[in-house]
PDB file of C-alpha atoms in Angstrom:
ATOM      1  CA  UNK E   8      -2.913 188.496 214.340  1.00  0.00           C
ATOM      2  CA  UNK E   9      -6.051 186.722 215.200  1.00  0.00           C
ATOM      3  CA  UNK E  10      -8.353 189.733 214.850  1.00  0.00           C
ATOM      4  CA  UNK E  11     -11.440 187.052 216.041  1.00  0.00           C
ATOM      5  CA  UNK E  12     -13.905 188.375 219.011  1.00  0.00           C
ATOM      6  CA  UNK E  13     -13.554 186.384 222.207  1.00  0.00           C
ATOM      7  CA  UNK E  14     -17.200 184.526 223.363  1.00  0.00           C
ATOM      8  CA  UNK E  15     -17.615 185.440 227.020  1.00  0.00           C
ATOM      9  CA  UNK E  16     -17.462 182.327 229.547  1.00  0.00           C
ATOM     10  CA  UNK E  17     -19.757 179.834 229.429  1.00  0.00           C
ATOM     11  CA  UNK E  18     -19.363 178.734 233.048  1.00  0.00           C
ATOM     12  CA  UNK E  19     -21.554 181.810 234.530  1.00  0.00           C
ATOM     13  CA  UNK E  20     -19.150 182.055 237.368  1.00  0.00           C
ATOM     14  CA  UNK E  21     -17.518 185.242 238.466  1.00  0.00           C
ATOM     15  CA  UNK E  22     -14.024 185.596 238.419  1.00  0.00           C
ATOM     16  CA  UNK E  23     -12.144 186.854 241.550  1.00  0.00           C
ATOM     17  CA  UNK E  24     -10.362 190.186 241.070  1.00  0.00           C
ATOM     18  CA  UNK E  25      -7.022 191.371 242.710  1.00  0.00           C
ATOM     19  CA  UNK E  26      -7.322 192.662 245.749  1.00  0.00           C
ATOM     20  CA  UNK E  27      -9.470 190.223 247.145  1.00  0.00           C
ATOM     21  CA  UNK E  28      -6.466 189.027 249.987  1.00  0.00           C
ATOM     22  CA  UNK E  29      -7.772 189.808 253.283  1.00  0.00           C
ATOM     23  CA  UNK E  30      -5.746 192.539 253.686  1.00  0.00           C
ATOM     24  CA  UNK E  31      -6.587 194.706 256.396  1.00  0.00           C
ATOM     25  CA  UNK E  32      -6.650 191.148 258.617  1.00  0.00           C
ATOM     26  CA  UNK E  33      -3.247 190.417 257.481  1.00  0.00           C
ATOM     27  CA  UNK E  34      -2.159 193.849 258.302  1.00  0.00           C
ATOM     28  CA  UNK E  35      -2.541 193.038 262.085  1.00  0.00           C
ATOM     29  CA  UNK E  36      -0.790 189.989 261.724  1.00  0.00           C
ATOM     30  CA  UNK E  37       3.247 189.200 262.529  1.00  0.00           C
ATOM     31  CA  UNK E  38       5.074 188.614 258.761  1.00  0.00           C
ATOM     32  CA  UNK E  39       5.106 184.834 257.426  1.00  0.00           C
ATOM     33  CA  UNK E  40       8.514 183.862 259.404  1.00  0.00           C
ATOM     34  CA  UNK E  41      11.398 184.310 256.954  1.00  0.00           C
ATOM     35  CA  UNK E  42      12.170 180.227 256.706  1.00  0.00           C
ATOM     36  CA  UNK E  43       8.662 179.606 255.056  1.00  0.00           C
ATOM     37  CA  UNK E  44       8.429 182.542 252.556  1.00  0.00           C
ATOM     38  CA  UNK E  45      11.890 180.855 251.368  1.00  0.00           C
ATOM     39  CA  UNK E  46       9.692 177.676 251.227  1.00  0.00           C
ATOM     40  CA  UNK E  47       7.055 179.446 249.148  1.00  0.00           C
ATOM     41  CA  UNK E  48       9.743 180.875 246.473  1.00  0.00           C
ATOM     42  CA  UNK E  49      11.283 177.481 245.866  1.00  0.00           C
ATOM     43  CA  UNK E  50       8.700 175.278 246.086  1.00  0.00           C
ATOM     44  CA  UNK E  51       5.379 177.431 245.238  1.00  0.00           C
ATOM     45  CA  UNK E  52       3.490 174.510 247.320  1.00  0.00           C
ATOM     46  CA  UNK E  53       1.263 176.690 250.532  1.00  0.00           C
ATOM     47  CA  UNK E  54      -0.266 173.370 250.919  1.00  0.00           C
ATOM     48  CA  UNK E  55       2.878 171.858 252.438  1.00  0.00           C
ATOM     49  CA  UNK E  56       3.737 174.553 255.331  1.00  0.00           C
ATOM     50  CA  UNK E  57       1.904 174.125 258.790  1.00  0.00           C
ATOM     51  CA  UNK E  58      -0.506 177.946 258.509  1.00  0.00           C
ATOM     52  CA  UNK E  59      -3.062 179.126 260.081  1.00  0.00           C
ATOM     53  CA  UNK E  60      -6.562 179.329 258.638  1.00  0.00           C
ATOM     54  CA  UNK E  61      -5.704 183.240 258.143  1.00  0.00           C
ATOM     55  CA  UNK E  62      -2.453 182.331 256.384  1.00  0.00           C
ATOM     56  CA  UNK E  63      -4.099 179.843 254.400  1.00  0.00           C
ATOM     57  CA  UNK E  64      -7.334 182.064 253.105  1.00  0.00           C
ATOM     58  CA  UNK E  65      -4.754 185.051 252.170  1.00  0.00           C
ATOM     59  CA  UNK E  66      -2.366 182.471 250.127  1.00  0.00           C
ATOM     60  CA  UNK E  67      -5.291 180.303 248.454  1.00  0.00           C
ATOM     61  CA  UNK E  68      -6.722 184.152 247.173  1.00  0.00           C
ATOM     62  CA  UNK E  69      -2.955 184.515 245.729  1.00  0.00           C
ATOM     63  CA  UNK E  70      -3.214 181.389 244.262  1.00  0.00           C
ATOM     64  CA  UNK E  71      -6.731 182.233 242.238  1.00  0.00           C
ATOM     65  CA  UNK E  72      -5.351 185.916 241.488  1.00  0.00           C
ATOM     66  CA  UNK E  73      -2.207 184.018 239.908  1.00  0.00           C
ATOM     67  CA  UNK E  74      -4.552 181.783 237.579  1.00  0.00           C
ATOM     68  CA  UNK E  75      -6.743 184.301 236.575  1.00  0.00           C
ATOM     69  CA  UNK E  76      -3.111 186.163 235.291  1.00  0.00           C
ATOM     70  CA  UNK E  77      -2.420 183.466 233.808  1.00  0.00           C
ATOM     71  CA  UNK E  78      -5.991 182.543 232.105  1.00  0.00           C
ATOM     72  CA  UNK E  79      -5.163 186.440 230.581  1.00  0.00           C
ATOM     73  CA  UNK E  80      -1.952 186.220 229.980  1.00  0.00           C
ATOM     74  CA  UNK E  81      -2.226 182.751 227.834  1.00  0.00           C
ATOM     75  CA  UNK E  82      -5.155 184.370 225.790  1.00  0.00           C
ATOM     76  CA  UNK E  83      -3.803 187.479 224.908  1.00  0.00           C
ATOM     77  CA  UNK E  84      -0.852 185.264 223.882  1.00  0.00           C
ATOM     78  CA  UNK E  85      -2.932 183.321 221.852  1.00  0.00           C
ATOM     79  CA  UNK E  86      -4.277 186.255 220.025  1.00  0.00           C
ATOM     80  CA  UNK E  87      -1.056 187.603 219.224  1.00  0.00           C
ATOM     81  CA  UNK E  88      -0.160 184.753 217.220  1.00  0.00           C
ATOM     82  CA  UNK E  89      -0.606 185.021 214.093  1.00  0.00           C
ATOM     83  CA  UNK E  90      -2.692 182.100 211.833  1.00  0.00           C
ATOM     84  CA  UNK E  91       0.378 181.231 209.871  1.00  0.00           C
ATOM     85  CA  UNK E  92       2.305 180.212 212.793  1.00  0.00           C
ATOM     86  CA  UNK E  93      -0.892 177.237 213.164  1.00  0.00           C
ATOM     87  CA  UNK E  94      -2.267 174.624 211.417  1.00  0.00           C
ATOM     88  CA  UNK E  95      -5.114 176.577 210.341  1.00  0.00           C
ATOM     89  CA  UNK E  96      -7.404 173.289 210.117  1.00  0.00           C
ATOM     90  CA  UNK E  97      -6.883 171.898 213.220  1.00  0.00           C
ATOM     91  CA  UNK E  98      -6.940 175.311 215.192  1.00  0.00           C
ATOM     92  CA  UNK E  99     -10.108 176.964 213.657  1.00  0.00           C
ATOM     93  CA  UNK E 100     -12.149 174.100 214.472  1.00  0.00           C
ATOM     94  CA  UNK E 101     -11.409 173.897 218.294  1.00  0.00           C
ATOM     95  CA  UNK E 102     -10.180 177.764 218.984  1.00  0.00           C
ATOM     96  CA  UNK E 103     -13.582 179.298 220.284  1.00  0.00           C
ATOM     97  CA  UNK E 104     -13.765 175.862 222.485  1.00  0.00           C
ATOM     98  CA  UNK E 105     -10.409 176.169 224.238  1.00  0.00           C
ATOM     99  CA  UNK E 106     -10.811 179.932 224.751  1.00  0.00           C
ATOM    100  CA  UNK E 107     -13.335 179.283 226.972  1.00  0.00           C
ATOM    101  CA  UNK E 108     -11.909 176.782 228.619  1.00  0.00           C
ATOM    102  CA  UNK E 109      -9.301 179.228 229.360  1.00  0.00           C
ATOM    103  CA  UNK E 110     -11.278 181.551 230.399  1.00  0.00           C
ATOM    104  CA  UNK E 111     -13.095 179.603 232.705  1.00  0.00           C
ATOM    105  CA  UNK E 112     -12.313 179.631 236.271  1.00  0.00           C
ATOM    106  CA  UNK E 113     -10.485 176.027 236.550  1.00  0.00           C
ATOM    107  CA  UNK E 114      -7.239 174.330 237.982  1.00  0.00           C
ATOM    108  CA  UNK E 115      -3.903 174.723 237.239  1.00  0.00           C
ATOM    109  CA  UNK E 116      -3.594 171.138 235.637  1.00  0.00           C
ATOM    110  CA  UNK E 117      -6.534 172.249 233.249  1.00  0.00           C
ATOM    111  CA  UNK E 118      -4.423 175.448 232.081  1.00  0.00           C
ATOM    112  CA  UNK E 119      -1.358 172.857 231.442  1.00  0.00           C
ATOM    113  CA  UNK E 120      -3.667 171.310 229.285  1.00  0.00           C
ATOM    114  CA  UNK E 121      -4.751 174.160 226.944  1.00  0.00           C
ATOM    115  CA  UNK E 122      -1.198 175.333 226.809  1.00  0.00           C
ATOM    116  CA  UNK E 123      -0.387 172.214 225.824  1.00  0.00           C
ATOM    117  CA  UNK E 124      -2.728 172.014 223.190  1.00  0.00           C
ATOM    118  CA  UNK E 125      -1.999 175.588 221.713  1.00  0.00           C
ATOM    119  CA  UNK E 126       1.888 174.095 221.313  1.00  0.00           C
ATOM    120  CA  UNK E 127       0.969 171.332 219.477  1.00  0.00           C
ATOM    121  CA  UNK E 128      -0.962 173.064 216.835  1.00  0.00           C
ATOM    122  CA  UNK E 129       2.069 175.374 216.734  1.00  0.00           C
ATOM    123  CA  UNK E 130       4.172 175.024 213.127  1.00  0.00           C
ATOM    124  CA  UNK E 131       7.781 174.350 213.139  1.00  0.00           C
ATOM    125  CA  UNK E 132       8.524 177.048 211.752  1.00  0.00           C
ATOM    126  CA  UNK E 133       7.112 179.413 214.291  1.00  0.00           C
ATOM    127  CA  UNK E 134       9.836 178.936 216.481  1.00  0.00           C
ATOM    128  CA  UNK E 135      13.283 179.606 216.810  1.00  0.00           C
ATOM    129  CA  UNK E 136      15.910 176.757 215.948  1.00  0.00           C
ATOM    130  CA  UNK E 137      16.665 175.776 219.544  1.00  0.00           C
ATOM    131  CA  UNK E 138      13.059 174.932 220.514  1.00  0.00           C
ATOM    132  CA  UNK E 139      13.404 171.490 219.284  1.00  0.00           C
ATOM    133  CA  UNK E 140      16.218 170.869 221.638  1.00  0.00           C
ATOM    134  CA  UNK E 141      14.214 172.757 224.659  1.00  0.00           C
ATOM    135  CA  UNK E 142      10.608 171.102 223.585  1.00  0.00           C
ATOM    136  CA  UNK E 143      11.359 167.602 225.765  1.00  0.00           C
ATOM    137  CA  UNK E 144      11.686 169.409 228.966  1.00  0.00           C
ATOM    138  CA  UNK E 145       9.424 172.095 228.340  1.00  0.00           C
ATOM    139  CA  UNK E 146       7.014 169.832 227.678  1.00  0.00           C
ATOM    140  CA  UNK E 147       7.756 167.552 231.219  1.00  0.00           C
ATOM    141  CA  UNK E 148       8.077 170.838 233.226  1.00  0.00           C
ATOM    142  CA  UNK E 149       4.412 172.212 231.680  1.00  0.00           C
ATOM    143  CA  UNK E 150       2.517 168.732 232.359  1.00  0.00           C
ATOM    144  CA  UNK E 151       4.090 168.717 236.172  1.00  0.00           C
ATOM    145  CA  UNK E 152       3.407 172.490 237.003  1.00  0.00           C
ATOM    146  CA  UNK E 153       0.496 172.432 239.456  1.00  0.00           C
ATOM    147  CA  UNK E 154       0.408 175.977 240.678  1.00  0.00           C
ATOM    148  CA  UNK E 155       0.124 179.271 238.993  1.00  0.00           C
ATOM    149  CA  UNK E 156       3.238 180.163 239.762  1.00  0.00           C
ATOM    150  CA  UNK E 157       4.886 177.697 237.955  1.00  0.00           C
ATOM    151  CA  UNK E 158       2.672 177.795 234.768  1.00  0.00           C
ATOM    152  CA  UNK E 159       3.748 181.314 234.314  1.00  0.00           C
ATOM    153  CA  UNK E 160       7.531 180.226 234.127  1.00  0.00           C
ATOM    154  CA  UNK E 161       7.015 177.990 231.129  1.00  0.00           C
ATOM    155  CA  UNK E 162       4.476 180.262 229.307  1.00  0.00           C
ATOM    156  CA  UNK E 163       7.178 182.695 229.539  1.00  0.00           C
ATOM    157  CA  UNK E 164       9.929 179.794 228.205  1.00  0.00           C
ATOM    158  CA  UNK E 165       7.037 179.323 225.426  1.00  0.00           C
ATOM    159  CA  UNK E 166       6.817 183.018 224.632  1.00  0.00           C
ATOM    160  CA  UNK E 167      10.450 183.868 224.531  1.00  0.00           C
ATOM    161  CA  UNK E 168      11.206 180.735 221.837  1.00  0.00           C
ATOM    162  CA  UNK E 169       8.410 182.222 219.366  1.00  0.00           C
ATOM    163  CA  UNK E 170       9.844 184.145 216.060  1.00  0.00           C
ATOM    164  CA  UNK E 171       8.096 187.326 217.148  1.00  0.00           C
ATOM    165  CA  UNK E 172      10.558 189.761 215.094  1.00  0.00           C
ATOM    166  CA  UNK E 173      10.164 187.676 211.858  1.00  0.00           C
ATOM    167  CA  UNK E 174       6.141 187.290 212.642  1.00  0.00           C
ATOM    168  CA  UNK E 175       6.370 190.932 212.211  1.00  0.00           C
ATOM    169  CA  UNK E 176       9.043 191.943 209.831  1.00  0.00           C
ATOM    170  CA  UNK E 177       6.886 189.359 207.160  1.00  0.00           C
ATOM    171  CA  UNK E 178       2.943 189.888 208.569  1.00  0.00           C
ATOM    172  CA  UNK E 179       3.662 193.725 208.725  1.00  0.00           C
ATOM    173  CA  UNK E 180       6.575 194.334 206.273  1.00  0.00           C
ATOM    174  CA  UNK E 181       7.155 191.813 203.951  1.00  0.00           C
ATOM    175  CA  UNK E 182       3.584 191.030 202.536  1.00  0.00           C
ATOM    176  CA  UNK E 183       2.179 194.833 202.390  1.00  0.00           C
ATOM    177  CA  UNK E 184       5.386 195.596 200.057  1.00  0.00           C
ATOM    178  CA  UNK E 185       5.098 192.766 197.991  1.00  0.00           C
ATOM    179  CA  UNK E 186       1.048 193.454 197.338  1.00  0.00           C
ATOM    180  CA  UNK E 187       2.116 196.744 196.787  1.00  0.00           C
ATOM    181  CA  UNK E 188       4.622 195.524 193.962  1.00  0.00           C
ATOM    182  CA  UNK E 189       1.668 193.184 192.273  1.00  0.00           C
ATOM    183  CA  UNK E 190      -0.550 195.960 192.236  1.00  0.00           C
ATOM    184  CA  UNK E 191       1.978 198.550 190.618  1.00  0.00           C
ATOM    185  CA  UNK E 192       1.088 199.715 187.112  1.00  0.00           C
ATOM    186  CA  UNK E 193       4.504 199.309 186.574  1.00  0.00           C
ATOM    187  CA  UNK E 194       4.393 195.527 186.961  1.00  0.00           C
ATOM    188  CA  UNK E 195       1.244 195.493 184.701  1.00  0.00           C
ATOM    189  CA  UNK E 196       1.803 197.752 181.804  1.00  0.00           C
ATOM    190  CA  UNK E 197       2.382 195.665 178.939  1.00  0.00           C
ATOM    191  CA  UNK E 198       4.492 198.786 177.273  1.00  0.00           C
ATOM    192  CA  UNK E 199       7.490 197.952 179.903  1.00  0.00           C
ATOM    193  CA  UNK E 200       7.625 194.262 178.209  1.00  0.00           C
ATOM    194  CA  UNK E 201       9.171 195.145 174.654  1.00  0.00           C
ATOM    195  CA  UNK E 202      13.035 194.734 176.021  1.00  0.00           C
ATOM    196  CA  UNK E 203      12.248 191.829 177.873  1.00  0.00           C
ATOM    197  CA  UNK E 204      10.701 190.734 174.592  1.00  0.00           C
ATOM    198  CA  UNK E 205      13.847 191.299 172.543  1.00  0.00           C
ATOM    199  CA  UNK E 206      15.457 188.860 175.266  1.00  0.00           C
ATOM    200  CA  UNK E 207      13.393 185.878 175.586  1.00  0.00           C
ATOM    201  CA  UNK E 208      13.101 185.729 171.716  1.00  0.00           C
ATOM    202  CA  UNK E 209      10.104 187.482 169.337  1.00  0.00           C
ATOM    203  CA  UNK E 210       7.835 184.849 169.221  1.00  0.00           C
ATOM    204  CA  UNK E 211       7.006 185.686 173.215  1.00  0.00           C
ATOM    205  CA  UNK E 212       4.322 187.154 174.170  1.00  0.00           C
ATOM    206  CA  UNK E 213       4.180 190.322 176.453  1.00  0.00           C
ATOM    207  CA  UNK E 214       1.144 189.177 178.570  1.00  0.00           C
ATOM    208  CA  UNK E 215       2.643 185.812 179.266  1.00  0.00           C
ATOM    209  CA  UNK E 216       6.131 187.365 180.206  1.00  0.00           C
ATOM    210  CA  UNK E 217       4.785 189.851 182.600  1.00  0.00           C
ATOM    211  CA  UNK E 218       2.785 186.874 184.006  1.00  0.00           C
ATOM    212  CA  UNK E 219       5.746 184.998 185.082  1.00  0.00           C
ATOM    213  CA  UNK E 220       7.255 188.136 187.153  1.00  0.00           C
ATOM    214  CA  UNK E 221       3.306 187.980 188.514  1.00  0.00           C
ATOM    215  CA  UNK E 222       3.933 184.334 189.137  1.00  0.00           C
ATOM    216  CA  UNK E 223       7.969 184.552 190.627  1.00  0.00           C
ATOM    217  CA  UNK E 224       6.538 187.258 192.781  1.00  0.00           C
ATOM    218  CA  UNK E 225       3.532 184.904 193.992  1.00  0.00           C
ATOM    219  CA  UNK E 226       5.987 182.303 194.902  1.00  0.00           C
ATOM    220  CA  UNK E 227       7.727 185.492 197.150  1.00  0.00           C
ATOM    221  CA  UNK E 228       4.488 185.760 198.918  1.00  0.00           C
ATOM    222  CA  UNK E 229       3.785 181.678 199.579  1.00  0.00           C
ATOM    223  CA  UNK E 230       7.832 181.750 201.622  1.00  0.00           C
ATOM    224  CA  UNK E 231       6.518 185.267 203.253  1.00  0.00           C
ATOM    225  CA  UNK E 232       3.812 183.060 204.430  1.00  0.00           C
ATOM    226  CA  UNK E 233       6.206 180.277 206.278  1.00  0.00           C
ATOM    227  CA  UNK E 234       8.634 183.027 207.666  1.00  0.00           C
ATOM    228  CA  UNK E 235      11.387 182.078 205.305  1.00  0.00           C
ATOM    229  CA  UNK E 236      13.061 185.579 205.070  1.00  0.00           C
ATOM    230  CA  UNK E 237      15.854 185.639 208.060  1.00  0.00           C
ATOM    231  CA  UNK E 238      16.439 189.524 206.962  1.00  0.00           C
ATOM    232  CA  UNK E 239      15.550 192.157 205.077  1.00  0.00           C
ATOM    233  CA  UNK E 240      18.162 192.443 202.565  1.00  0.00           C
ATOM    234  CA  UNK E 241      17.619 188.711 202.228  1.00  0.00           C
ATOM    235  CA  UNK E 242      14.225 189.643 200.966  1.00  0.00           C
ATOM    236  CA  UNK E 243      15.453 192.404 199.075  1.00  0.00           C
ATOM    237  CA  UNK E 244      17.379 189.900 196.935  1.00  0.00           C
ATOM    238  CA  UNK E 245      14.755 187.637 196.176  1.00  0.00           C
ATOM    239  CA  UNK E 246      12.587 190.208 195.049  1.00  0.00           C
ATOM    240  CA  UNK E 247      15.318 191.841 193.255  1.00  0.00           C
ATOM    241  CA  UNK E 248      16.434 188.143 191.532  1.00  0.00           C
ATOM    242  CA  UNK E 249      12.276 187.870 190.867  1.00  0.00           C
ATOM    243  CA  UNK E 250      11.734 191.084 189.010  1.00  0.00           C
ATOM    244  CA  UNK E 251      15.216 190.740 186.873  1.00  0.00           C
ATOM    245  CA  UNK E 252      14.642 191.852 182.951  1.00  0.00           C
ATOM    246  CA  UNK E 253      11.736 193.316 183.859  1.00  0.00           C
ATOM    247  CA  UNK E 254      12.003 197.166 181.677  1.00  0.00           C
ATOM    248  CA  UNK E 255      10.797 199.003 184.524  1.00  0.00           C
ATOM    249  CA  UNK E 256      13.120 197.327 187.186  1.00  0.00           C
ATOM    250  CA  UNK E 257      14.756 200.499 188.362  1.00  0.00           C
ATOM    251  CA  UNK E 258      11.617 202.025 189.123  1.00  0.00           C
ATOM    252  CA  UNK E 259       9.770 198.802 191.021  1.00  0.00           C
ATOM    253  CA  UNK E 260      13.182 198.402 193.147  1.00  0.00           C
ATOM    254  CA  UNK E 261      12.793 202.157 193.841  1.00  0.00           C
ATOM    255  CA  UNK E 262       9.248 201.162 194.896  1.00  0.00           C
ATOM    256  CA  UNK E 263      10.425 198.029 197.207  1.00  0.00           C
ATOM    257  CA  UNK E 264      13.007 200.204 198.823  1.00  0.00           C
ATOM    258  CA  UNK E 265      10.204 202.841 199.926  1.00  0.00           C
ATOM    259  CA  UNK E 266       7.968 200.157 201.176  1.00  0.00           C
ATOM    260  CA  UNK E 267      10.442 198.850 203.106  1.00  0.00           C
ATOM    261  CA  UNK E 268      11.485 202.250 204.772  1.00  0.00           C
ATOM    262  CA  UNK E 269       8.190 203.044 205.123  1.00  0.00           C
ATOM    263  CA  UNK E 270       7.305 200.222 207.348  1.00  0.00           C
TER     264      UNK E 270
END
């Protein structure tokens, strides 16, 4: 994950808290009739019923308590994903910008913005398969959301089409087991080489066999890096089909299968 400190807002404005609906002046006051809380649900738009100025305070503090949710709930989001699933270059370069953008009190249409922008630094392979059918309309529903409301419903769309069970079965399975494996003195002992010797003819050298299971099992980590694995036995196998001929294979599969249940 992003492990990165947040900067504090540069705006120097304070941020509204929950709570701050005028609630023991509502309390006195009849219930919004039934027909325009249905209007609310469906449309989200306060702007468009006939209120009075009571109404209207107590819904516009709703409206900044849903933004600020939203301001935390889009950079916590950010932080969770991890700097594989972005294009590193772009991303580093404008990160500390956009968070405090976020994080500064604003408008809904500037938070459809910076979601916006965190998408499109997003790699393909971040998401699930059916994102690229969903992206179109995702992306016309995000750039016409003007309340808080709203913005919530896609962030959650966003959220639910990331690859968080492969971001962690590779981030917090797959690479700890496989540095695990290239740091192994039974990788590295040159003693375990002699039978793989005998195979690949006597002119080889032991060093320059055991650096080609170094090598196969480097290539392992660069697909662990993309999210290339759909399962675990799937990466079983290739680390299985990587190490094959080495002498000490029973003992470094031994090795993978305890990583794995360890995890």
């Amino acid at each position: 994950a992003n492990a990165v400190r947040r900067r504090g807002c540069a705006c120097a404005v304070s941020r509204r808290g929950r709570g701050s609906a005028p609630s023991s002046t509502m309390a006195s006051r009849d219930p919004l009739p039934a027909q325009k809380r249905i209007h609310l649900v469906i449309s989200h738009d306060p702007e468009a019923l006939d209120l009075d100025d009571t109404w209207k305070r107590f819904l516009s503090s709703l409206a900044h308590d849903g933004l600020d949710q939203m301001r935390s709930h889009l950079l916590e989001l950010e932080d969770r994903i991890p700097w594989n699933a972005v294009d590193n270059v772009v991303w580093e370069g404008v990160r500390f910008k956009w968070m405090d953008m976020v994080d500064c009190p604003g408008t809904a249409s500037a938070l459809s913005r910076a979601l916006l922008q965190l998408e499109a630094v997003m790699l393909p392979h971040a998401f699930v398969p059916g994102w690229a059918e969903v992206r179109p309309r995702w992306l016309a529903e995000v750039q016409a959301a003007s309340t808080a409301w709203r913005l919530r419903e896609v962030l959650l769309v966003f959220e639910a089409h990331l690859r968080w069970l492969r971001f962690y079965a590779h981030d917090g399975v797959y690479a700890h087991v496989l540095l695990a494996l290239l740091a192994s003195p039974l990788l590295n002992a040159l003693g375990r080489a002699k039978v793989i010797v005998k195979k690949q003819g006597k002119n080889q050298n032991p060093a320059v066999v055991l650096g080609s299971y170094q090598r196969a099992l480097h290539a392992l980590n660069r697909r662990i890096e993309v999210y290339a694995f759909d399962t675990a036995v799937e990466f079983t196998g290739a680390v299985v089909g990587a190490l094959a001929g080495h002498g000490a294979l029973g003992a470094l599969r031994a090795l993978l299968h305890h990583g794995l249940a360890a995890k």
